[in-house]
Coordinates of C-alpha atoms in Angstrom, one line a residue:
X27 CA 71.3 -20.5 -24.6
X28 CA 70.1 -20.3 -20.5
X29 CA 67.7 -18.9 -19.2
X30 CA 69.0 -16.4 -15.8
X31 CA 66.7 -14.5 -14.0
X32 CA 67.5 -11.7 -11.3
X33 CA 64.9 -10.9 -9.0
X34 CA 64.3 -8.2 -6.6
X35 CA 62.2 -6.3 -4.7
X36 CA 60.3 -3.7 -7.0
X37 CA 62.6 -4.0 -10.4
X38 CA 63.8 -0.6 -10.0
X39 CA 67.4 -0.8 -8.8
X40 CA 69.8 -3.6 -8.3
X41 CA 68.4 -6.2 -10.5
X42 CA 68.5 -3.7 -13.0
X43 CA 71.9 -3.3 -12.5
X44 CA 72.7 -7.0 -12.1
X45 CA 70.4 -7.0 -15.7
X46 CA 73.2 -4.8 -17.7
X47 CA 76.2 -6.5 -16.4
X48 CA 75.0 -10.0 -17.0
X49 CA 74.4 -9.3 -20.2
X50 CA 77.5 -7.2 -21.5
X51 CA 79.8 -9.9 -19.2
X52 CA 77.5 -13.0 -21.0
X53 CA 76.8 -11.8 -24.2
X54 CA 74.9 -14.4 -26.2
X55 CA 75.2 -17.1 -23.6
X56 CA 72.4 -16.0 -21.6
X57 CA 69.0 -15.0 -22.3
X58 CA 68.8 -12.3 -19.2
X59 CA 65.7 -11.6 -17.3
X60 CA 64.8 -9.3 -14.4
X61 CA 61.7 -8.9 -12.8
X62 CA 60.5 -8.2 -8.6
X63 CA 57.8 -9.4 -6.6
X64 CA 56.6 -5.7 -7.2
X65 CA 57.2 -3.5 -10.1
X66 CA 58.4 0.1 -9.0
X67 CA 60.1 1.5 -12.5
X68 CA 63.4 1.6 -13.0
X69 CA 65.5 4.0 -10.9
X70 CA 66.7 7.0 -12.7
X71 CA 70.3 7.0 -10.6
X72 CA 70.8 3.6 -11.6
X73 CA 70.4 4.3 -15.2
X74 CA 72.7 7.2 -14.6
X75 CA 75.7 5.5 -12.7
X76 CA 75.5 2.5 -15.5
X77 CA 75.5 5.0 -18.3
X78 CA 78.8 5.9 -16.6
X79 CA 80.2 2.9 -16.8
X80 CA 79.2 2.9 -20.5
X81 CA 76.0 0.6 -20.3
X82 CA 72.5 1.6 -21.1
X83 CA 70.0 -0.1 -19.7
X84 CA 67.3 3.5 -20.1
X85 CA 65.4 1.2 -22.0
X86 CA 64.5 -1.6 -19.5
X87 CA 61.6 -1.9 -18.1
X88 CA 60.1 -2.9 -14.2
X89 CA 58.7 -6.3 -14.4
X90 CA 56.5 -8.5 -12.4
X91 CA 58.0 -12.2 -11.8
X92 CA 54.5 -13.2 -12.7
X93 CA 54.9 -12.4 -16.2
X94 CA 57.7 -15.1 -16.9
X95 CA 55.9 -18.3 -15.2
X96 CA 56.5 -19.8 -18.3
X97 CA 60.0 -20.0 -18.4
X98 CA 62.2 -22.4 -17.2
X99 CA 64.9 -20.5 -15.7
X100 CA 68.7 -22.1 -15.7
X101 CA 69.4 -19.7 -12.9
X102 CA 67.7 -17.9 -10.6
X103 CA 69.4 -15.1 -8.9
X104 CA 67.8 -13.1 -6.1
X105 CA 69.5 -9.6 -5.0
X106 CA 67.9 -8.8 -2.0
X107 CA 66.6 -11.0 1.1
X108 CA 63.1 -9.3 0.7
X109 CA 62.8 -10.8 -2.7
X110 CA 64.2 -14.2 -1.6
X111 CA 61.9 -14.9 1.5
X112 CA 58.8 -13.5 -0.1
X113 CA 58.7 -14.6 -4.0
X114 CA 55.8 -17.2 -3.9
X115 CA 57.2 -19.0 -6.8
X116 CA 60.2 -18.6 -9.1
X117 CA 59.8 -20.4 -12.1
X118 CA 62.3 -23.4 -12.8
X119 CA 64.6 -26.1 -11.4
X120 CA 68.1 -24.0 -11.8
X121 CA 70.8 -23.4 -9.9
X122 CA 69.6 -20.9 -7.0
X123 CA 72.2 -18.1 -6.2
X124 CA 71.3 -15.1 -3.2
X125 CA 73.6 -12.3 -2.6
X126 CA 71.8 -9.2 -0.1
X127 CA 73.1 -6.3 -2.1
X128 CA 72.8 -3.2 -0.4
X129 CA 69.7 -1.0 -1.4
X130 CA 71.1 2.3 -3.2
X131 CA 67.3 3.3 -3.5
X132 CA 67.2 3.8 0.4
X133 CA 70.5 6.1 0.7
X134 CA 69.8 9.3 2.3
X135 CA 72.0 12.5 1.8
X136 CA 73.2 14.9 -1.0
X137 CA 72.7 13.9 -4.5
X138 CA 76.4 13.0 -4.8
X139 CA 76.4 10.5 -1.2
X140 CA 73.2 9.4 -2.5
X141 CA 74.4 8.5 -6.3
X142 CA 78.0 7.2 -4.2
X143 CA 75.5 4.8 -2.7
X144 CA 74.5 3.7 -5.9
X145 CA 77.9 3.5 -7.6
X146 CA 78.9 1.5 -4.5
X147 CA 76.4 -1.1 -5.0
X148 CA 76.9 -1.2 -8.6
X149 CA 80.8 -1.9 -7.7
X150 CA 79.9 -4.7 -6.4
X151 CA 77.1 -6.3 -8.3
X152 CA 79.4 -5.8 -11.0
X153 CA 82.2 -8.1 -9.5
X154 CA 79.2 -10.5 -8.8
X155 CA 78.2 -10.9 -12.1
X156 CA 81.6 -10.7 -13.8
X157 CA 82.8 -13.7 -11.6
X158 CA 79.3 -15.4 -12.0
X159 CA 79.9 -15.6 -15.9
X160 CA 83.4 -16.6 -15.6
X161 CA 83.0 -19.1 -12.8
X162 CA 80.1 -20.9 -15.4
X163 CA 82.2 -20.4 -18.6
X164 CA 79.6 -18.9 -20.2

């Protein structure tokens, strides 16, 4: 089994996203990790727009890259530039993957353009992670 990790800013949003559909696209093939360089809880909406899209992920939790120095990571996905230009150290030698998804958490508007926002970027962290999977046979 490999290690993947998805980092991201505060753990609250798209590599919690990215966290559900790595692991229902890789199912025992990868041993799925997501942490940020700052831990801000996971976001409500993106529990929400996952739950519709049948995956629950209410039971992740917001962690700190600090607390996985220990592993050696296969993979190492980051989700947003801040996370990639500030993460002092990501643990292991792996293959090194960025993709700047676009941050639901700052969307502004009603409830439903802000939660279209989030479905949006779930769209296409989705396809990222799907094609990830299959690209790697795993």
């Amino acid at each position: 089994m490999k290690n993947l990790i998805i980092l991201c800013t505060g753990n609250s949003c798209r590599s919690q996203i990215a966290d559900g559909y790595f692991k229902h696209f890789a199912n025992d093939e990868l041993k799925v990790y997501s942490a940020g360089i700052e831990t801000h809880g996971v976001n409500p909406r993106a529990i929400k727009v996952m739950a519709e899209d049948g995956i629950d992920i209410s039971a992740n939790t917001s962690n700190n890259i600090t607390e996985y120095l220990d592993v050696n990571f296969d993979y190492i996905i980051t989700v947003c530039d801040h996370a990639q230009e500030n993460c002092p150290y990501i643990p292991g030698s792996g293959e090194r993957v960025h993709y700047n998804f676009p941050d639901p958490a700052k969307a502004t508007g009603t409830e439903d353009q802000i939660l279209d926002s989030f479905r949006s970027t779930q769209g296409m962290i989705k396809d990222f992670a799907k094609k990830f999977v299959e690209d790697r046979g795993l």
